[in-house]
XYZ file of N, CA and C in Angstrom:
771
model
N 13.039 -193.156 116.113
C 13.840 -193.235 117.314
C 13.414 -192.222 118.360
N 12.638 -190.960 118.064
C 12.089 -189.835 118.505
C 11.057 -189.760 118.528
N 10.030 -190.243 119.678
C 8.704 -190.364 118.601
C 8.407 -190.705 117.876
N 8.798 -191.560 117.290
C 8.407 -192.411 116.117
C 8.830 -191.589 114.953
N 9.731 -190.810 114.656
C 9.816 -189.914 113.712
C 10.893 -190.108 112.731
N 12.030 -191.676 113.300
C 13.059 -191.851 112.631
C 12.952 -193.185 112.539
N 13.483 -193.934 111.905
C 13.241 -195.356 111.572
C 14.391 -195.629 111.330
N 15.415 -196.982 112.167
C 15.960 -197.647 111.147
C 15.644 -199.101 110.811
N 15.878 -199.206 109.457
C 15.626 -200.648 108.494
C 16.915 -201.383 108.211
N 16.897 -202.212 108.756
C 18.044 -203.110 108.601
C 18.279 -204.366 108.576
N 19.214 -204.952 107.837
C 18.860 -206.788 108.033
C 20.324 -206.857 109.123
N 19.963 -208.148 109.644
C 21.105 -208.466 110.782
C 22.590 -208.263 110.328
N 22.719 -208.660 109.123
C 23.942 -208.604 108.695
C 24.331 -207.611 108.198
N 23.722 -205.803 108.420
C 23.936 -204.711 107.935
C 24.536 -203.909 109.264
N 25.655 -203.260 109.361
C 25.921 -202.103 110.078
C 25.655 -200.848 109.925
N 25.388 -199.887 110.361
C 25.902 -198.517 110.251
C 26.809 -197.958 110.991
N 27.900 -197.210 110.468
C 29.119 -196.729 111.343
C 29.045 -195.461 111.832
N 28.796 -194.590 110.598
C 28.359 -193.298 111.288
C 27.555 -192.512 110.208
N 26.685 -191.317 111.115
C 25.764 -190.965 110.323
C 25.592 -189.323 110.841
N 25.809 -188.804 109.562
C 25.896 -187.680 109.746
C 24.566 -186.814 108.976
N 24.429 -185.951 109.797
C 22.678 -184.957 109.841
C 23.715 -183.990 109.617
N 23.394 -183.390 108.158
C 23.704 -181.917 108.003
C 22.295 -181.081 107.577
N 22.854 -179.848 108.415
C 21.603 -178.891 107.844
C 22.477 -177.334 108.104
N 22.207 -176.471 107.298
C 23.166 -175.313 106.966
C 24.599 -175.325 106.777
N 25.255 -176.177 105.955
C 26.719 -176.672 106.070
C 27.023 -177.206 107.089
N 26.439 -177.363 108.056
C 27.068 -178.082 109.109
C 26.514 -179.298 109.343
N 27.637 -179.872 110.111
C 27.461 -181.452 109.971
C 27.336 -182.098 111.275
N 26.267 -182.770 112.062
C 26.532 -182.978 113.704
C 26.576 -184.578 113.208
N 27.229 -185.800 113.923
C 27.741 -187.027 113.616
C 27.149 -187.631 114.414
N 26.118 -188.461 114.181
C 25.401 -189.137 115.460
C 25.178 -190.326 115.736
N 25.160 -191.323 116.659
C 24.878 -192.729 116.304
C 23.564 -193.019 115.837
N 22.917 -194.280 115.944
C 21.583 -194.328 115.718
C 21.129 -194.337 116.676
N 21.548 -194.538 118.071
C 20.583 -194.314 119.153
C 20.036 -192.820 119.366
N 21.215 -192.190 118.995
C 20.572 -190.345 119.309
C 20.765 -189.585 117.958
N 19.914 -190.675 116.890
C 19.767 -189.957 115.398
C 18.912 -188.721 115.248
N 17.582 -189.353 116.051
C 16.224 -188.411 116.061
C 16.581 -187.198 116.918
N 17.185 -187.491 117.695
C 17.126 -186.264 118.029
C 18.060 -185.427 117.612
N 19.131 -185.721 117.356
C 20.275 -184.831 116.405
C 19.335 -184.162 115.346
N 18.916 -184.961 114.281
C 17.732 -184.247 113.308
C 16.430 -182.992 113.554
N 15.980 -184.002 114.571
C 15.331 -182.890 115.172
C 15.509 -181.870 115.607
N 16.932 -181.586 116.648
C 17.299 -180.357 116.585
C 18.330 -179.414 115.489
N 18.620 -180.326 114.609
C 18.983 -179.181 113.335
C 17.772 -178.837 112.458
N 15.921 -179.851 112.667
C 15.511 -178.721 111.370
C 15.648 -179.629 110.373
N 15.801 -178.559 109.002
C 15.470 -179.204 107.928
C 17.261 -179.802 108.048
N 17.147 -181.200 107.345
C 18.470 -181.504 107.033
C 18.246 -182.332 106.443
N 19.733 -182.878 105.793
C 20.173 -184.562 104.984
C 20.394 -185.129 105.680
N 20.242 -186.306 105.764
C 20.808 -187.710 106.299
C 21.223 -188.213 105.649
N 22.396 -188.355 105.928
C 23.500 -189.332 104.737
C 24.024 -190.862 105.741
N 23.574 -191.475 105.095
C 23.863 -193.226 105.857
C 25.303 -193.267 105.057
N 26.328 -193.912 106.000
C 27.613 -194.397 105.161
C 27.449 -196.019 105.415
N 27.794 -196.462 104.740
C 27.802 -197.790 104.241
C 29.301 -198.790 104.709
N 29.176 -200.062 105.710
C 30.647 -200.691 106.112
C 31.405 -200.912 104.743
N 32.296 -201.158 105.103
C 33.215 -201.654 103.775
C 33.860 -203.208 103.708
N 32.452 -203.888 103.784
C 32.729 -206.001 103.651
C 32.153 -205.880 102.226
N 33.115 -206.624 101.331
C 32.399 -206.470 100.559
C 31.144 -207.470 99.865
N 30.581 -208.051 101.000
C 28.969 -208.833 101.178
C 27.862 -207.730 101.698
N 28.647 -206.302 101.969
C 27.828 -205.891 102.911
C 26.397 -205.452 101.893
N 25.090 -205.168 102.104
C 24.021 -204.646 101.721
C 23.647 -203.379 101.876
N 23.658 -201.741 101.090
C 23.182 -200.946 101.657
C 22.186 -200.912 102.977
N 22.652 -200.185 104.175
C 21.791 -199.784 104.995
C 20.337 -198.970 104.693
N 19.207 -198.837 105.188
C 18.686 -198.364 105.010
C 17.594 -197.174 105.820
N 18.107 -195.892 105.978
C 17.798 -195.073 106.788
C 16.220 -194.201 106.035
N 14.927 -194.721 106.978
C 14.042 -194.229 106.553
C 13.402 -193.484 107.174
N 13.508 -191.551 107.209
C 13.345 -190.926 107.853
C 12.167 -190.057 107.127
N 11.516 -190.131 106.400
C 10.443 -189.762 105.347
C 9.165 -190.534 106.093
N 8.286 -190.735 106.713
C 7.502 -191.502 107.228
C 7.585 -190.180 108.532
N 6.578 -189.699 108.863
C 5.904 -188.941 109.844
C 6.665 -187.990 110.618
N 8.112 -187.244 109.495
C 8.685 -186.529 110.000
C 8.771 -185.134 109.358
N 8.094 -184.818 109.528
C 7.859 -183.465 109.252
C 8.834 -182.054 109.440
N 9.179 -182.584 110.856
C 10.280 -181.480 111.938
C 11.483 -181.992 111.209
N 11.737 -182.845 110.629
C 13.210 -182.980 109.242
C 13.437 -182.157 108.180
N 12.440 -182.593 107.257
C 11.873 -182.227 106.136
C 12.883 -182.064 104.905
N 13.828 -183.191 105.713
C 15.297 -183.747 104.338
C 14.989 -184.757 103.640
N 15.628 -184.659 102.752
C 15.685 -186.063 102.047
C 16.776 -187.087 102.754
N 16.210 -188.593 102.293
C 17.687 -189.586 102.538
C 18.360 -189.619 101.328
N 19.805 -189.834 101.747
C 20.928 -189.973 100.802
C 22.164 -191.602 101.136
N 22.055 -192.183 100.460
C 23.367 -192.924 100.477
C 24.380 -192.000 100.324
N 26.012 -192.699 101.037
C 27.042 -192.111 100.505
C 27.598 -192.062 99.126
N 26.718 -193.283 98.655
C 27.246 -193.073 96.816
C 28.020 -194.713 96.512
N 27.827 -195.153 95.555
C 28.332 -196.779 95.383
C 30.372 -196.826 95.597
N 29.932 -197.735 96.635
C 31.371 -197.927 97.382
C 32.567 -197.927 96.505
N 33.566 -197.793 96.840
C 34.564 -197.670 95.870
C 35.575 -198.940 96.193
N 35.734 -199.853 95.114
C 36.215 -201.492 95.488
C 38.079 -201.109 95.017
N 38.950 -201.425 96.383
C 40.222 -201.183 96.354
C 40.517 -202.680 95.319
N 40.912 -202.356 94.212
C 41.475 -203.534 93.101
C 42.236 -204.521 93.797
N 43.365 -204.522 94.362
C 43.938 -205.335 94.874
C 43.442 -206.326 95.803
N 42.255 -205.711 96.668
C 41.977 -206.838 97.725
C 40.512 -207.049 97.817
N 39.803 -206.270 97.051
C 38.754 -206.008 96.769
C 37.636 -205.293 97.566
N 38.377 -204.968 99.080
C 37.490 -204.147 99.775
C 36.709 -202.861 99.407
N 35.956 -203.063 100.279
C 35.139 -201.338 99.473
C 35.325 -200.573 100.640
N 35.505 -199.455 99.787
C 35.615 -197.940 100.591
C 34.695 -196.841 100.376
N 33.474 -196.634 101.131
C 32.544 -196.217 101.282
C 33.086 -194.802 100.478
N 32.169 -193.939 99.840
C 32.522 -192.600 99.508
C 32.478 -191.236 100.410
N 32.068 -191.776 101.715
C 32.246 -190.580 102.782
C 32.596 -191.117 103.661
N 33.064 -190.482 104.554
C 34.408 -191.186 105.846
C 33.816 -190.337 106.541
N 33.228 -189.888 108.099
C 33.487 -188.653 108.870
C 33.557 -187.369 108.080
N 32.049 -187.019 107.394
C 32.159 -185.709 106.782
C 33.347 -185.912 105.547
N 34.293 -186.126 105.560
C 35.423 -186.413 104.006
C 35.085 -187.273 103.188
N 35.656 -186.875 101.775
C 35.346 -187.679 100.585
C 36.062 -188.226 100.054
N 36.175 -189.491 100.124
C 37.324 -190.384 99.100
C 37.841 -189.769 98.277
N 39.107 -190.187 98.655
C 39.863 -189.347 97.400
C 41.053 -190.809 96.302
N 41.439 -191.415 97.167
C 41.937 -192.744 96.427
C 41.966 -194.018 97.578
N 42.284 -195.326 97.025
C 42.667 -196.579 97.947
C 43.451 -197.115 97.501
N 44.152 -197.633 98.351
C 45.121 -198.766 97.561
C 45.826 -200.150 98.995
N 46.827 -200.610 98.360
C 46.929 -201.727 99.440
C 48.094 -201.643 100.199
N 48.509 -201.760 101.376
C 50.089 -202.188 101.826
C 50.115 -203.519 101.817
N 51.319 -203.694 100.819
C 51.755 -205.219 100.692
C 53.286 -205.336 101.531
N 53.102 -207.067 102.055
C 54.640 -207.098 102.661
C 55.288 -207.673 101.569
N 56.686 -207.118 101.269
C 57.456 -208.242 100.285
C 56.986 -208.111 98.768
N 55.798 -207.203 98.868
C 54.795 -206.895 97.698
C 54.239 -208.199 97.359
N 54.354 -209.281 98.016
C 53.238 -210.356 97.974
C 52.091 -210.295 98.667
N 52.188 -210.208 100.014
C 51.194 -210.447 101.323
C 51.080 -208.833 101.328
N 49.533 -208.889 101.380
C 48.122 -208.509 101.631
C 48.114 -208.511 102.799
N 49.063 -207.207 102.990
C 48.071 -206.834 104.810
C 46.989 -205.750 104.929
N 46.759 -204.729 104.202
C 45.451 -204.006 104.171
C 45.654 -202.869 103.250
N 44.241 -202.916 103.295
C 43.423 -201.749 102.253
C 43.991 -200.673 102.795
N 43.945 -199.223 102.270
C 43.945 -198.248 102.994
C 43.553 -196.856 102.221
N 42.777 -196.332 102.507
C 41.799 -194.881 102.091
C 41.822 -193.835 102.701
N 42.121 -192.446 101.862
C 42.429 -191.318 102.184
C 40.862 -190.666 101.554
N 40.674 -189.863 103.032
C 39.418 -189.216 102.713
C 39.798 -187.441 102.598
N 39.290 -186.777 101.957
C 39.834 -185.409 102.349
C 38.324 -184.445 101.987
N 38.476 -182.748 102.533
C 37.772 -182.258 102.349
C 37.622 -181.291 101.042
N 37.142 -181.435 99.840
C 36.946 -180.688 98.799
C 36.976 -179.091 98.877
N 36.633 -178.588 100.012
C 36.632 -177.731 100.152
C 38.141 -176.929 100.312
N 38.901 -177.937 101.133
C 40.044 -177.670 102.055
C 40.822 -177.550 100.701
N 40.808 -178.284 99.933
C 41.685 -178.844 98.894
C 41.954 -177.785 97.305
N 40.975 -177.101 97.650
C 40.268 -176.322 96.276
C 41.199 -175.732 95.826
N 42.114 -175.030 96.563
C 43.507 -174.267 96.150
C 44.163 -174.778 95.458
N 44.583 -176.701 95.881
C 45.531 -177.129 94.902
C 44.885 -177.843 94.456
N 43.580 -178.182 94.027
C 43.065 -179.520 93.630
C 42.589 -179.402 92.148
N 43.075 -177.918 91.292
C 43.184 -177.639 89.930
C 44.801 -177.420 89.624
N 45.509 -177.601 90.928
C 47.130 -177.773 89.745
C 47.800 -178.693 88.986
N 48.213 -178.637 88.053
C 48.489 -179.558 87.148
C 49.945 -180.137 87.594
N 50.486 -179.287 88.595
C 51.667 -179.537 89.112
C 51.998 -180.584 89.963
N 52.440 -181.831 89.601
C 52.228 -183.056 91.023
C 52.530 -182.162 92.194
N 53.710 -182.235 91.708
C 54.465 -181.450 93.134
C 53.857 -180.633 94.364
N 52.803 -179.950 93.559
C 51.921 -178.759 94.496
C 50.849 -180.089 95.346
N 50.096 -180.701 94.708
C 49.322 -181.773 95.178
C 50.258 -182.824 96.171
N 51.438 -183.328 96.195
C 52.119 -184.214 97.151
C 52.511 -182.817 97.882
N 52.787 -181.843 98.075
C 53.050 -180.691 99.292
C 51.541 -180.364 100.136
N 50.637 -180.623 99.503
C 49.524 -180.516 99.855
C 49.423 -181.603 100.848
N 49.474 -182.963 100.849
C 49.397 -184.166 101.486
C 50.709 -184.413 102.499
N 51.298 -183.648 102.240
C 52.599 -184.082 103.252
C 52.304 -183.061 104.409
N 51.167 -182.270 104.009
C 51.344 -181.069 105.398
C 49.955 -181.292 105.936
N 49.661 -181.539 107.000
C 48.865 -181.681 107.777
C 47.742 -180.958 108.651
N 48.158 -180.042 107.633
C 46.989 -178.466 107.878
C 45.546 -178.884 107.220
N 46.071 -179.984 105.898
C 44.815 -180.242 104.967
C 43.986 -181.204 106.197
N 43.283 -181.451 106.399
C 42.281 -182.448 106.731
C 42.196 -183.688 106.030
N 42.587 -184.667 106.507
C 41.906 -186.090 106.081
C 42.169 -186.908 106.851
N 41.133 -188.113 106.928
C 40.991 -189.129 107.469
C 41.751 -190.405 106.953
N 42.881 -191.205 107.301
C 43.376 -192.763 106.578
C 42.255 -193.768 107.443
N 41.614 -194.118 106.571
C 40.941 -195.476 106.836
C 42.015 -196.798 106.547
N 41.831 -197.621 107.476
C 42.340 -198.539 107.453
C 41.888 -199.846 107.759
N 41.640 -200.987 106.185
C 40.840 -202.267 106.667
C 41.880 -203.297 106.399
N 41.735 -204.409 107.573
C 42.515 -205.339 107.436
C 42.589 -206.277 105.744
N 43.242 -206.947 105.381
C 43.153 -207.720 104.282
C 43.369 -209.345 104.899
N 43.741 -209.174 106.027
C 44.232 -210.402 106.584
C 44.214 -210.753 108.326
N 44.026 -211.788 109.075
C 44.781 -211.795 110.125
C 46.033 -211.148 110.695
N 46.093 -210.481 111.747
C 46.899 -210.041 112.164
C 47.442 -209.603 113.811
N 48.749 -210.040 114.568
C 48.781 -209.719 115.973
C 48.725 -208.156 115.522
N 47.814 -207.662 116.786
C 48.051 -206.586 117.173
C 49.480 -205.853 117.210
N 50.924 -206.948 117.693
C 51.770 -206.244 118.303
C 52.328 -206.444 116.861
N 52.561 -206.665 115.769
C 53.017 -206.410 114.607
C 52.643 -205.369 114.226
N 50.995 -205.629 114.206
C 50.765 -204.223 113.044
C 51.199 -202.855 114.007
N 50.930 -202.806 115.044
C 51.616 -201.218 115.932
C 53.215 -201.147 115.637
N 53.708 -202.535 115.637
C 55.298 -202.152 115.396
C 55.568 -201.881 114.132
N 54.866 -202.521 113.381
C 54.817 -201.601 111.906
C 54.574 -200.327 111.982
N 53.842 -199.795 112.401
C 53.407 -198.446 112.014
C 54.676 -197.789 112.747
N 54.689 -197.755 114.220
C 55.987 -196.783 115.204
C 57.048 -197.460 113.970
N 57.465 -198.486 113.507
C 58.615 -198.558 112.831
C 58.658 -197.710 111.373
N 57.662 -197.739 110.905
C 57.570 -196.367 109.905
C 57.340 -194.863 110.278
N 57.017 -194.971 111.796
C 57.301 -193.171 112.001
C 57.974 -192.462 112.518
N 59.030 -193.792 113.330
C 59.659 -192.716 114.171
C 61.100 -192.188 113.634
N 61.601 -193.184 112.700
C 62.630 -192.422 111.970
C 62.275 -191.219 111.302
N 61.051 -190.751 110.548
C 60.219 -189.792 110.715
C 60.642 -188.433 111.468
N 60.616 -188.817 112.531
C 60.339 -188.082 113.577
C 61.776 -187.312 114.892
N 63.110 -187.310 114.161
C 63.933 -187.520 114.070
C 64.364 -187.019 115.292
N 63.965 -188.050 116.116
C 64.651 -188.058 117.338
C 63.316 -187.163 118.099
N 62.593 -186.374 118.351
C 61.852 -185.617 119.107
C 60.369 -186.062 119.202
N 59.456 -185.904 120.577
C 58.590 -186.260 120.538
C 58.030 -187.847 121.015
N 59.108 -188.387 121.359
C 58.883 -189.773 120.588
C 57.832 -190.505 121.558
N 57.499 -190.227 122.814
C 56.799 -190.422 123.595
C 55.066 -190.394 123.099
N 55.134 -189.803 121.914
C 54.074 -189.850 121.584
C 53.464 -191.369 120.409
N 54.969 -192.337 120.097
C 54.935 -193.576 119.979
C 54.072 -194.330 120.855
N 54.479 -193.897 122.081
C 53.829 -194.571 123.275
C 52.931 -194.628 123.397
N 52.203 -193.152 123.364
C 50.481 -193.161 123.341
C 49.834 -193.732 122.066
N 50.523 -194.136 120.863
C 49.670 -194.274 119.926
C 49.513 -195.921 119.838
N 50.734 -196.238 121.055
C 50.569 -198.020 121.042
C 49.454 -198.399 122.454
N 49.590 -197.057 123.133
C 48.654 -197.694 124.315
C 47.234 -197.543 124.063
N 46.971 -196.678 121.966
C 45.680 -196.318 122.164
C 45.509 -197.870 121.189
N 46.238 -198.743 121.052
C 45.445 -199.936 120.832
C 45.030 -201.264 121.789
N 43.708 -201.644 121.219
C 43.228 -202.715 122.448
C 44.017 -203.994 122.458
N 43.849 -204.415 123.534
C 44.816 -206.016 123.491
C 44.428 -207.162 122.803
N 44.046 -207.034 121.661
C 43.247 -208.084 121.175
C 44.053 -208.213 118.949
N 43.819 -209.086 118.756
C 44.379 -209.761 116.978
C 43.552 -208.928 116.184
N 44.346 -208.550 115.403
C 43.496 -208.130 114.317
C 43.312 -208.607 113.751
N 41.570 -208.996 113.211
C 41.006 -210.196 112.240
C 41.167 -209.665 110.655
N 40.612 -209.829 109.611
C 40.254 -209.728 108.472
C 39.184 -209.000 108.551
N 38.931 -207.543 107.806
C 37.562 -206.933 108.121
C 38.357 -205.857 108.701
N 38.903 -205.905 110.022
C 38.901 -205.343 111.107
C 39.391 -203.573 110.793
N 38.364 -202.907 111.166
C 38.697 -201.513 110.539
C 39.109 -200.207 111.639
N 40.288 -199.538 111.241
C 40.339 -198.198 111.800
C 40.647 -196.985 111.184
N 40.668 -196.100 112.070
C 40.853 -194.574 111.153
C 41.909 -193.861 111.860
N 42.570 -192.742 111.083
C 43.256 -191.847 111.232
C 42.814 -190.762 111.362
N 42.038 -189.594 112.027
C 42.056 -188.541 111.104
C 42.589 -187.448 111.771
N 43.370 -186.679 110.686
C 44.496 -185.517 111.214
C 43.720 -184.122 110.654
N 44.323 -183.437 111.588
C 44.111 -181.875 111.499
C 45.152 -181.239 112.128
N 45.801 -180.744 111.090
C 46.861 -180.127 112.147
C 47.903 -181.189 112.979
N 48.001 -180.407 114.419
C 48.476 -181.185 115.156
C 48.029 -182.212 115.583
N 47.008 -182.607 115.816
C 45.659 -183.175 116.408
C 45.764 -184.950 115.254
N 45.663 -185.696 115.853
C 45.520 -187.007 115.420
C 44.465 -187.916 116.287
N 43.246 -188.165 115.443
C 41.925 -188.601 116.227
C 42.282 -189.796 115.991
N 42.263 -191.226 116.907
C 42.926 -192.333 116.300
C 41.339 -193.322 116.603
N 40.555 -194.218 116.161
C 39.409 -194.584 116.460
C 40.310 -196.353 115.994
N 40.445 -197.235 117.393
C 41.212 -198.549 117.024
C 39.751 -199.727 116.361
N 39.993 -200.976 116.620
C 39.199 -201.908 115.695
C 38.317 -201.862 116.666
N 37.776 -201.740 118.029
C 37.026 -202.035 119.263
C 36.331 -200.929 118.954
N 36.124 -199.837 117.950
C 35.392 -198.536 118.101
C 36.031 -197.605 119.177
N 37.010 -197.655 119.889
C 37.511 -196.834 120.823
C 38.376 -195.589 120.280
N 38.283 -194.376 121.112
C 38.953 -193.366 120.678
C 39.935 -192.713 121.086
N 40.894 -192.210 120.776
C 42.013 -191.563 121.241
C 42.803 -190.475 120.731
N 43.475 -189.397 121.510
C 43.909 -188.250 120.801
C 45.402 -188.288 120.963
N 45.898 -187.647 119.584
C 47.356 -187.531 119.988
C 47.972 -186.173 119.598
N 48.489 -185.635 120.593
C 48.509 -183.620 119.603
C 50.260 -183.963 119.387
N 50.589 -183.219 118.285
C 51.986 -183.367 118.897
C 51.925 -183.180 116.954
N 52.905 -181.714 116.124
C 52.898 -181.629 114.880
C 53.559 -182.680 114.327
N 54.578 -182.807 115.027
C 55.799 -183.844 114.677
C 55.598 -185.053 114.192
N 54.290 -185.764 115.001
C 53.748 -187.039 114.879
C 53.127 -186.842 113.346
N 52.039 -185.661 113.576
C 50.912 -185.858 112.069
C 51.693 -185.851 111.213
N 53.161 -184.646 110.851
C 53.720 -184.865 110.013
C 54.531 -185.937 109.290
N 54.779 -186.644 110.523
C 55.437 -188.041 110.058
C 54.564 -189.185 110.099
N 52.990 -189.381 110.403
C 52.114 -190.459 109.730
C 52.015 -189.963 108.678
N 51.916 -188.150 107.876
C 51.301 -188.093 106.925
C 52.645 -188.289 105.639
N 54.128 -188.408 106.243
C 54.974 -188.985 104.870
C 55.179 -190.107 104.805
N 54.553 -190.949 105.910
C 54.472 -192.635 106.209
C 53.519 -192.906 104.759
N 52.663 -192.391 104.478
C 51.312 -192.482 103.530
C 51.593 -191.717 102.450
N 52.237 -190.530 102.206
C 52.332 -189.949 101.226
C 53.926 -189.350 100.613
N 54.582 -189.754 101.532
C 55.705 -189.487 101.803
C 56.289 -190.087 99.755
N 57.962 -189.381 99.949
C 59.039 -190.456 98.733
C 58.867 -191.796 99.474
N 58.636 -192.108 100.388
C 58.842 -193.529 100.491
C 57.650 -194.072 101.076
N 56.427 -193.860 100.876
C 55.096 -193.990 101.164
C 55.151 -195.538 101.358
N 54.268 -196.209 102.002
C 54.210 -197.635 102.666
C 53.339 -198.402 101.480
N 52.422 -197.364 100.824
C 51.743 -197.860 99.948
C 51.448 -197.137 98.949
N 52.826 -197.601 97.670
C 52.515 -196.473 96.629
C 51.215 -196.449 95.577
N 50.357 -197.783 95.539
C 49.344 -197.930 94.777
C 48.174 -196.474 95.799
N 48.418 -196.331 97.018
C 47.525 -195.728 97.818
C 47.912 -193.953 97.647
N 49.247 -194.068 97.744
C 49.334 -192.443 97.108
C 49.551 -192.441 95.727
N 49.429 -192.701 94.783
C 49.074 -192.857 93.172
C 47.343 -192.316 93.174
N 46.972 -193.273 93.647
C 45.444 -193.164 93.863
C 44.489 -192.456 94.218
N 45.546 -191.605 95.420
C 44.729 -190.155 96.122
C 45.287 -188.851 95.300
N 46.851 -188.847 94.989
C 47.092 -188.098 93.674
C 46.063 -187.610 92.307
N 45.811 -189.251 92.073
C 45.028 -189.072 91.153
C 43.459 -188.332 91.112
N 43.220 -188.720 92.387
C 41.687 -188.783 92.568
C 41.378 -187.120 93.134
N 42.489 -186.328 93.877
C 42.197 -185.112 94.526
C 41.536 -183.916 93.254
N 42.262 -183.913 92.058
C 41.426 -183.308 90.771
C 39.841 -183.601 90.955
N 39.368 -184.873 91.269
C 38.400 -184.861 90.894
C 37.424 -184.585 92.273
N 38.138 -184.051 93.402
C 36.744 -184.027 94.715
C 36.008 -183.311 94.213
């Protein structure tokens, strides 16, 4: 892509979503148009390709070994996708720098299959509680929004747009008890006007106050406001979580980042 120094290999029916060049712990996130040069200016680094989550999809293939010298990383897959049982989607093993930690499904009625959904978190962040044997310490961990993680979210089904947003504001704002609430607003105006298909994927990711919202169009949006993160993050992990196969799953899985 740089001089000829980065290559990508791909069949038509392969995406890449995002791709992250680390070199000295740090991680710069780049598309493929400005891969080479991200690489190039960190030096030696990894390239880690993450992989969509259809589950027809074909590893991508990022071949940066061929006349690059000014790299001098190896390539890495994110690691064989992780298939949510219920609907069978796969959930790539790295999200935006985070590492799967569980998936599971929101069902309506617990019949209907409206989507997958995956909690990514940082191993690092987690290390304090991620040897207690104590549930309790691990769900206090997830209900507070200091930890870092990303909710991926893939459709299982067709869907209006104006459902699935009223789903979500209808699971947060009782949440949110009474204050803030304006920030409902921004999180419905950060979606595009268009159905959500089957496939159709977005993310969450919280820090803190800070809620990075990325809708199905690839578009991005911020929402600061503690009140909010804290009440998407008991929407998901909460006593009354939307999807208990999904917090079972990240419970389970945080021992093992």
């Amino acid at each position: 892509l740089v001089a000829g120094r980065c290559r990508f290999l791909t069949s038509s029916s392969s995406t890449v979503e995002h791709v992250a060049v680390r070199a000295n712990k740090k991680a710069f996130f780049s598309t493929p148009a400005n891969l080479g040069a991200a690489a190039l200016c960190l030096g030696a680094a990894t390239i880690i390709v993450q992989q969509n989550s259809s589950p027809n999809h074909q590893p991508t293939l990022l071949d940066a070994r061929r006349g690059a010298p000014a790299i001098g990383g190896e390539v890495i897959y994110s690691g064989t996708p992780v298939k949510e049982p219920s609907t069978g989607i796969l959930f790539p093993q790295l999200c935006n720098g985070l590492y799967l930690a569980g998936c599971g499904v929101r069902a309506k009625w617990g019949l209907i299959k409206v989507y997958a959904v995956g909690t990514y978190m940082d191993p690092l962040a987690m290390s304090a509680v991620k040897t207690s044997k104590d549930p309790a310490i691990l769900e206090k961990a997830l209900l507070d929004p200091t930890y870092p993680r990303t909710i991926r979210i893939v459709m299982a089904r067709g869907l209006s747009v104006d459902k699935f947003t009223s789903a979500i504001i209808e699971a947060v704002e009782p949440r949110m008890n009474g204050q803030d609430l304006e920030k409902l607003d921004e999180f419905k105006a950060l979606m595009p006007p268009v159905d959500l298909i089957k496939g159709a994927e977005m993310e969450m990711t919280i820090r803190g106050d800070t809620l990075l919202f990325k809708n199905p169009t690839g578009g991005v949006g911020t929402i600061r406001s503690r009140l909010f993160t804290e009440a998407m993050c008991d929407v998901y992990y909460g006593a009354d979580a939307v999807s208990p196969s999904h917090k079972e799953a990240v419970l389970a899985g945080i021992p093992k980042l």
